[in-house]
Short mmCIF file of C-alpha atoms in Angstrom, two decimals:
data_model
loop_
_atom_site.label_atom_id
_atom_site.label_comp_id
_atom_site.label_asym_id
_atom_site.label_seq_id
_atom_site.Cartn_x
_atom_site.Cartn_y
_atom_site.Cartn_z
CA MET C 27 -19.82 5.78 -23.74
CA LYS C 28 -17.66 8.94 -24.68
CA ARG C 29 -15.15 10.48 -22.55
CA GLN C 30 -17.14 13.21 -21.15
CA GLU C 31 -19.81 10.81 -20.20
CA PHE C 32 -17.71 8.52 -18.50
CA ILE C 33 -16.01 11.18 -16.40
CA ASP C 34 -19.40 12.79 -15.62
CA THR C 35 -20.86 9.47 -14.42
CA LEU C 36 -17.74 8.90 -12.64
CA ARG C 37 -17.82 12.15 -10.81
CA GLU C 38 -21.34 11.65 -9.77
CA ARG C 39 -20.91 8.20 -8.52
CA LEU C 40 -17.74 9.30 -6.59
CA SER C 41 -19.33 12.43 -4.93
CA LYS C 42 -18.69 11.01 -1.39
CA LEU C 43 -14.92 11.04 -1.66
CA PRO C 44 -12.89 14.00 -0.50
CA LYS C 45 -12.42 16.44 -3.10
CA GLU C 46 -8.66 15.98 -3.39
CA GLU C 47 -9.30 12.12 -4.01
CA LEU C 48 -12.11 12.67 -6.51
CA ASP C 49 -9.84 15.22 -8.44
CA SER C 50 -7.23 12.71 -8.60
CA ALA C 51 -9.33 10.08 -9.88
CA LEU C 52 -11.02 12.12 -12.41
CA ASP C 53 -7.59 13.53 -13.86
CA TYR C 54 -6.35 9.84 -14.11
CA TYR C 55 -9.15 8.51 -16.01
CA ASN C 56 -9.25 11.75 -18.17
CA GLU C 57 -5.63 11.47 -18.97
CA ILE C 58 -6.10 7.78 -20.07
CA PHE C 59 -8.93 8.85 -22.61
CA LEU C 60 -6.66 11.57 -23.78
CA ASP C 61 -3.68 9.21 -24.31
CA ALA C 62 -5.94 6.49 -25.87
CA GLY C 63 -6.86 8.86 -28.46
CA GLU C 64 -10.12 10.63 -29.19
CA GLU C 65 -11.13 8.14 -31.88
CA ASN C 66 -10.90 5.41 -29.38
CA GLU C 67 -13.15 6.96 -26.61
CA GLU C 68 -15.75 4.06 -27.01
CA LYS C 69 -13.20 1.49 -26.95
CA THR C 70 -11.46 2.98 -24.02
CA ALA C 71 -14.59 3.25 -22.08
CA GLU C 72 -15.18 -0.34 -22.69
CA GLU C 73 -11.71 -1.46 -21.31
CA LEU C 74 -11.97 0.39 -18.44
CA GLY C 75 -14.96 -1.40 -17.34
CA SER C 76 -17.68 -0.83 -14.98
CA ILE C 77 -17.90 2.75 -13.34
CA ASP C 78 -19.64 0.92 -10.32
CA VAL C 79 -16.52 -1.31 -9.87
CA ILE C 80 -14.16 1.51 -10.06
CA ALA C 81 -16.36 3.52 -7.67
CA ARG C 82 -16.81 0.76 -5.12
CA GLN C 83 -13.04 0.11 -5.10
CA LEU C 84 -12.14 3.70 -4.48
CA TYR C 85 -14.61 3.96 -1.72
CA VAL C 86 -13.44 0.90 -0.16
CA GLU C 87 -9.88 2.26 -0.59
CA ASN C 88 -10.84 5.38 1.28
CA GLY C 89 -12.71 3.52 4.03
CA ILE C 90 -16.21 4.89 2.85
CA ASP C 91 -19.10 2.44 2.67
CA PRO C 92 -19.87 2.18 -1.06
CA ASP C 93 -23.60 1.63 -0.07
CA GLY C 94 -23.69 4.32 2.22
CA ASP C 95 -24.10 1.99 5.40
CA PRO C 96 -23.07 4.18 8.55
CA ALA C 97 -22.27 0.81 10.49
CA TYR C 98 -19.63 -0.14 7.94
CA PHE C 99 -17.45 -2.77 8.58
CA ILE C 100 -14.55 -3.51 5.94
CA GLU C 101 -14.62 -7.23 6.60
CA LYS C 102 -17.98 -7.35 4.70
CA TYR C 103 -16.04 -6.58 1.52
CA ASN C 104 -13.18 -9.17 2.23
CA GLY C 105 -15.49 -12.08 1.40
CA PRO C 106 -15.26 -12.25 -2.36
CA LYS C 107 -12.03 -10.64 -2.71
CA ALA C 108 -10.40 -12.73 -0.12
CA GLN C 109 -11.03 -15.82 -2.21
CA GLN C 110 -9.26 -14.16 -5.05
CA GLY C 111 -6.32 -13.20 -2.93
CA GLN C 112 -5.98 -16.69 -1.36
CA GLN C 113 -4.13 -18.04 -4.27
CA PHE C 114 -1.03 -15.86 -3.06
CA GLY C 115 -2.21 -15.60 0.46
CA GLN C 116 1.01 -17.00 1.97
CA THR C 117 3.13 -14.49 -0.12
CA GLN C 118 1.09 -11.65 1.24
CA GLN C 119 1.10 -13.03 4.65
CA ASN C 120 4.93 -12.93 4.59
CA PHE C 121 4.83 -9.35 3.49
CA ASN C 122 2.53 -8.27 6.16
CA ASN C 123 5.36 -9.32 8.64
CA GLY C 124 8.11 -7.49 6.57
CA PRO C 125 9.86 -4.47 8.00
CA GLN C 126 9.16 -2.53 4.62
CA ALA C 127 5.53 -2.72 5.43
CA GLY C 128 3.53 0.30 4.22
CA PRO C 129 0.67 1.82 6.49
CA TYR C 130 -1.70 -0.79 5.14
CA MET C 131 0.42 -3.57 6.34
CA GLN C 132 0.82 -2.23 9.79
CA ASN C 133 -2.38 -3.67 11.19
CA GLY C 134 -1.75 -7.39 10.63
CA SER C 135 -5.38 -8.05 11.20
CA PHE C 136 -6.02 -9.60 7.81
CA PRO C 137 -3.50 -12.39 8.03
CA GLN C 138 -5.50 -15.02 6.02
CA GLN C 139 -7.30 -12.59 3.78
CA GLY C 140 -3.79 -10.96 3.19
CA TYR C 141 -5.68 -8.53 0.93
CA PRO C 142 -3.53 -5.43 0.92
CA TYR C 143 -6.39 -3.36 -0.91
CA MET C 144 -8.25 -3.59 2.28
CA GLN C 145 -7.33 -0.82 4.74
CA GLN C 146 -8.79 -0.97 8.00
CA PRO C 147 -10.70 2.14 8.89
CA ALA C 148 -8.72 4.42 11.00
CA GLN C 149 -9.27 3.71 14.74
CA LYS C 150 -9.51 6.93 16.38
CA GLY C 151 -9.60 7.78 20.12
CA LYS C 152 -7.96 4.68 21.59
CA LEU C 153 -5.58 5.27 24.42
CA LYS C 154 -2.17 4.21 24.54
CA VAL C 155 -1.68 2.40 27.80
CA GLY C 156 2.23 2.19 27.49
CA SER C 157 2.52 6.07 27.16
CA ILE C 158 0.24 6.66 30.05
CA ILE C 159 2.43 4.38 32.24
CA ALA C 160 5.60 6.10 30.87
CA MET C 161 4.37 9.51 31.72
CA VAL C 162 3.18 8.65 35.08
CA LEU C 163 6.65 7.04 35.80
CA LEU C 164 8.34 10.20 34.36
CA PHE C 165 6.21 12.42 36.43
CA PRO C 166 9.18 14.04 38.40
CA LEU C 167 10.94 14.98 35.15
CA TRP C 168 8.09 16.36 33.01
CA PHE C 169 6.08 18.05 35.96
CA PRO C 170 8.75 20.65 37.16
CA LEU C 171 9.15 21.42 33.49
CA LEU C 172 5.39 22.19 33.06
CA ILE C 173 5.37 24.24 36.22
CA VAL C 174 8.38 26.43 34.92
CA SER C 175 6.88 26.94 31.42
CA MET C 176 3.46 27.89 33.21
CA VAL C 177 5.26 30.26 35.51
CA LEU C 178 7.33 31.95 32.69
CA MET C 179 4.12 32.48 30.83
CA PHE C 180 2.67 34.23 33.95
CA VAL C 181 5.79 36.36 34.32
CA LEU C 182 5.52 37.23 30.73
CA THR C 183 2.17 38.48 30.72
CA ILE C 184 2.64 40.26 34.10
CA VAL C 185 5.44 42.04 32.73
CA LEU C 186 3.66 43.05 29.73
CA PHE C 187 0.69 44.44 31.67
CA SER C 188 3.02 46.24 34.10
CA ILE C 189 4.44 48.14 31.22
CA GLU C 190 1.04 49.07 30.07
CA LEU C 191 0.24 50.17 33.85
CA VAL C 192 3.24 52.22 33.85
CA PHE C 193 2.28 54.03 30.78
CA ILE C 194 -1.34 54.83 31.80
CA ALA C 195 -0.50 55.81 35.33
CA GLY C 196 2.73 57.57 34.73
CA GLY C 197 0.89 59.31 31.75
CA ILE C 198 -2.23 60.29 33.79
CA SER C 199 -0.01 61.68 36.86
CA CYS C 200 2.41 63.56 34.52
CA ALA C 201 -0.47 65.16 32.63
CA ILE C 202 -2.32 66.07 35.86
CA GLY C 203 0.89 67.25 37.62
CA GLY C 204 2.08 69.31 34.36
CA LEU C 205 -1.50 70.97 34.32
CA ILE C 206 -1.32 71.84 38.12
CA SER C 207 2.22 73.37 37.49
CA ILE C 208 1.59 75.31 34.41
CA PRO C 209 0.75 78.49 36.29
CA SER C 210 3.75 78.51 38.58
CA ILE C 211 6.24 77.15 36.09
CA PRO C 212 4.83 77.23 32.60
CA PRO C 213 7.59 75.36 30.66
CA ALA C 214 8.05 72.55 32.83
CA GLY C 215 4.38 72.32 33.16
CA LEU C 216 3.98 72.02 29.42
CA VAL C 217 6.72 69.42 29.06
CA PHE C 218 5.21 67.39 31.73
CA MET C 219 1.77 67.40 30.36
CA GLY C 220 2.95 66.86 26.80
CA GLY C 221 4.84 63.78 28.08
CA GLY C 222 1.93 62.50 30.00
CA LEU C 223 -0.34 62.85 26.96
CA VAL C 224 2.14 60.98 24.82
CA MET C 225 2.16 57.99 27.43
CA ILE C 226 -1.44 57.88 27.67
CA GLY C 227 -1.40 57.91 23.71
CA ILE C 228 0.97 55.01 23.65
CA PHE C 229 -1.11 53.10 26.18
CA LEU C 230 -4.33 53.68 24.13
CA LEU C 231 -2.64 52.46 20.93
CA THR C 232 -0.90 49.39 22.56
CA VAL C 233 -3.43 47.98 25.12
CA LYS C 234 -5.47 46.08 22.43
CA TYR C 235 -2.57 44.43 21.17
CA VAL C 236 -0.96 43.43 24.53
CA ALA C 237 -4.12 42.17 25.73
CA LYS C 238 -4.61 40.10 22.36
CA ALA C 239 -1.00 38.77 22.84
CA CYS C 240 -1.53 37.59 26.24
CA GLY C 241 -4.64 35.93 25.35
CA ARG C 242 -2.86 34.18 22.65
CA ILE C 243 0.05 33.15 24.70
CA PHE C 244 -2.31 31.53 27.10
CA LEU C 245 -4.39 29.84 24.25
CA GLY C 246 -1.28 28.74 22.31
CA PHE C 247 0.12 27.20 25.29
CA PHE C 248 -2.74 25.30 26.29
CA GLY C 249 -3.50 24.25 22.74
CA ALA C 250 0.02 22.89 22.16
CA LEU C 251 -0.50 21.10 25.51
CA THR C 252 -3.50 19.28 24.47
CA ASP C 253 -2.07 18.42 21.03
CA PHE C 254 0.93 17.17 22.63
CA GLY C 255 -1.17 14.96 24.92
CA GLN C 256 -3.31 13.87 22.20
CA LYS C 257 -0.09 12.68 20.21
CA ILE C 258 1.31 11.02 23.11
CA PHE C 259 -1.79 9.12 24.49
CA MET C 260 -4.01 8.58 21.45
CA GLU C 261 -3.43 6.12 18.86
CA VAL C 262 -4.04 7.42 15.50
CA MET U 24 -7.87 -19.52 -19.60
CA SER U 25 -6.28 -17.12 -17.32
CA PHE U 26 -5.20 -17.11 -13.68
CA PRO U 27 -6.83 -14.75 -11.35
CA ILE U 28 -4.15 -12.05 -10.15
CA SER U 29 -3.88 -11.11 -6.73
CA SER U 30 -3.54 -7.80 -5.43
CA GLY U 31 -0.19 -8.41 -4.12
CA LEU U 32 1.27 -9.45 -7.49
CA LEU U 33 -0.47 -6.61 -9.06
CA ASP U 34 1.33 -4.26 -6.76
CA ALA U 35 4.75 -5.93 -7.86
CA LEU U 36 3.95 -5.73 -11.31
CA VAL U 37 3.08 -2.07 -11.07
CA LEU U 38 6.17 -1.28 -9.15
CA ALA U 39 8.30 -3.53 -11.54
CA VAL U 40 6.99 -1.42 -14.67
CA ILE U 41 7.67 2.06 -12.91
CA SER U 42 11.07 0.88 -11.70
CA ASN U 43 12.15 0.58 -15.25
CA SER U 44 11.56 4.13 -15.99
CA ASP U 45 9.23 6.93 -15.03
CA THR U 46 6.21 6.52 -16.73
CA TYR U 47 2.27 7.51 -17.06
CA GLY U 48 -1.00 5.82 -16.71
CA TYR U 49 -1.83 4.91 -20.07
CA GLU U 50 1.63 3.42 -20.82
CA ILE U 51 1.54 1.35 -17.35
CA THR U 52 -1.96 -0.16 -18.37
CA GLN U 53 -0.76 -0.89 -21.85
CA LEU U 54 2.44 -2.60 -20.67
CA LEU U 55 0.48 -4.61 -18.04
CA ARG U 56 -2.01 -5.63 -20.49
CA THR U 57 0.68 -7.82 -22.32
CA ALA U 58 0.90 -9.97 -19.43
CA VAL U 59 -2.14 -9.91 -17.36
CA ASP U 60 -5.93 -9.34 -18.00
CA VAL U 61 -6.41 -6.16 -15.96
CA SER U 62 -8.44 -3.33 -16.94
CA GLU U 63 -7.54 0.37 -15.86
CA SER U 64 -10.45 0.24 -13.28
CA THR U 65 -8.51 -1.99 -10.85
CA LEU U 66 -5.21 -0.16 -11.64
CA TYR U 67 -5.93 3.34 -10.59
CA PRO U 68 -6.82 2.35 -6.93
CA VAL U 69 -3.59 0.30 -6.79
CA MET U 70 -1.61 3.07 -8.01
CA ARG U 71 -3.15 5.58 -5.73
CA ARG U 72 -2.61 3.18 -2.73
CA LEU U 73 1.08 2.67 -3.57
CA GLN U 74 1.49 6.49 -3.59
CA LYS U 75 -0.25 7.03 -0.49
CA ASN U 76 2.12 4.39 1.00
CA GLY U 77 5.12 6.10 -0.28
CA MET U 78 6.29 3.71 -2.77
CA LEU U 79 5.53 5.87 -5.68
CA GLU U 80 6.00 9.46 -6.29
CA THR U 81 4.16 11.49 -8.96
CA TYR U 82 5.06 14.56 -10.99
CA ASP U 83 3.45 16.45 -13.69
CA LYS U 84 4.89 17.04 -17.24
CA GLU U 85 3.24 18.84 -20.14
CA PHE U 86 2.39 16.94 -22.96
CA GLN U 87 0.78 18.37 -26.08
CA GLY U 88 -0.68 21.28 -24.13
CA ARG U 89 -2.10 19.28 -21.29
CA ASN U 90 -0.75 17.62 -18.22
CA ARG U 91 0.53 14.16 -17.94
CA ARG U 92 1.01 12.68 -14.43
CA TYR U 93 4.12 10.62 -14.40
CA TYR U 94 4.86 7.95 -11.70
CA LYS U 95 8.30 7.47 -10.22
CA ILE U 96 9.19 4.59 -7.80
CA THR U 97 10.79 5.59 -4.18
CA GLU U 98 13.26 4.04 -2.08
CA ILE U 99 10.35 2.26 -0.12
CA GLY U 100 8.98 1.12 -3.35
CA LEU U 101 12.41 -0.33 -4.62
CA GLU U 102 12.60 -2.22 -1.23
CA ALA U 103 8.95 -3.45 -1.59
CA LEU U 104 9.66 -4.51 -5.03
CA SER U 105 12.80 -6.62 -4.29
CA ASN U 106 10.75 -8.32 -1.48
CA TYR U 107 7.89 -8.97 -3.89
CA LYS U 108 10.51 -10.46 -6.37
CA ARG U 109 12.17 -12.66 -3.75
CA GLU U 110 8.73 -13.93 -2.60
CA TRP U 111 7.55 -14.54 -6.24
CA THR U 112 10.60 -16.52 -7.16
CA GLU U 113 9.87 -18.68 -3.99
CA HIS U 114 6.19 -19.02 -4.86
CA LYS U 115 7.05 -19.91 -8.41
CA ARG U 116 9.43 -22.67 -7.37
CA LYS U 117 6.92 -24.18 -5.09
CA VAL U 118 4.05 -24.17 -7.87
CA ASP U 119 6.59 -25.53 -10.37
CA GLN U 120 7.47 -28.34 -8.01
CA ILE U 121 3.81 -29.47 -7.87
CA LEU U 122 3.19 -28.97 -11.63
CA GLY U 123 6.11 -31.06 -12.39
CA GLU U 124 7.72 -31.80 -15.73
CA GLY U 125 7.68 -29.69 -18.51
CA ILE U 126 8.07 -26.49 -16.60
CA SER U 127 11.09 -24.75 -17.74
CA ALA U 128 13.01 -22.88 -14.97
#
């Protein structure tokens, strides 16, 4: 098998990987071929071994079932590999307890298997009981803060709307007042009317953005609140 | 005959090779091949995982008009390596004890 054929087959076989992972893997194997030299492509492909094995290993590493089974349990793949890992099982077990543990060591649920290859699929949506208790106990501390920040948010939006209100109401009344007084005091009437129209203009130009900004403040606030809540209460 | 190599030991070997000096995929496979029967197929996922766990970092360097990805060990990687080394020494001692005479220390 030549380089291109190997890469193409691998790409096809790894199609379920996220793009970043796929690119990284293909780049790696491409580089191996180039470094091994063009004249050695057949030999290199042979040494690289079975594409199927590569693909399966990468899928397992990425928590994807190599056979496309939706109800995928990583334990299934621990069988034959675990036997292999047994030999140094104790060694790895000790590592699992070490403080230097990488992410894959944190869940010590493969004590006997001790096969660091095997990453447990990420468990999402699990509640942290400790955090909930802490939050309930700390209620007097964070609740006033929450209320204050919500009040501040309301004040901010009300102020923004009031400014807009001043512009539109002041603008309309100045324009009408100016128009009425043009016959009696023409200069003053014109000035008032002009000023009024300018204010209406400012209102028309800014009202859209102010409304948008207020919406964003609210959405942003509640978005940040939910994110924060998720971070505190959910185990990732 | 050859002994099957465990993943933990392979991690340690990869970390050891890279801790000597920054190096690239092909060179790592060639170096490891002198000691263990391992094909690149099992190496890439290992290095990718070590990278994801923050034990390795990569950077690209141009070589003959193309990219070459170099691997560099991190602080976390060095720490893990020293732990692996300690564990390995202990493991070897125990195995040697059972295998008995004729094993040079």
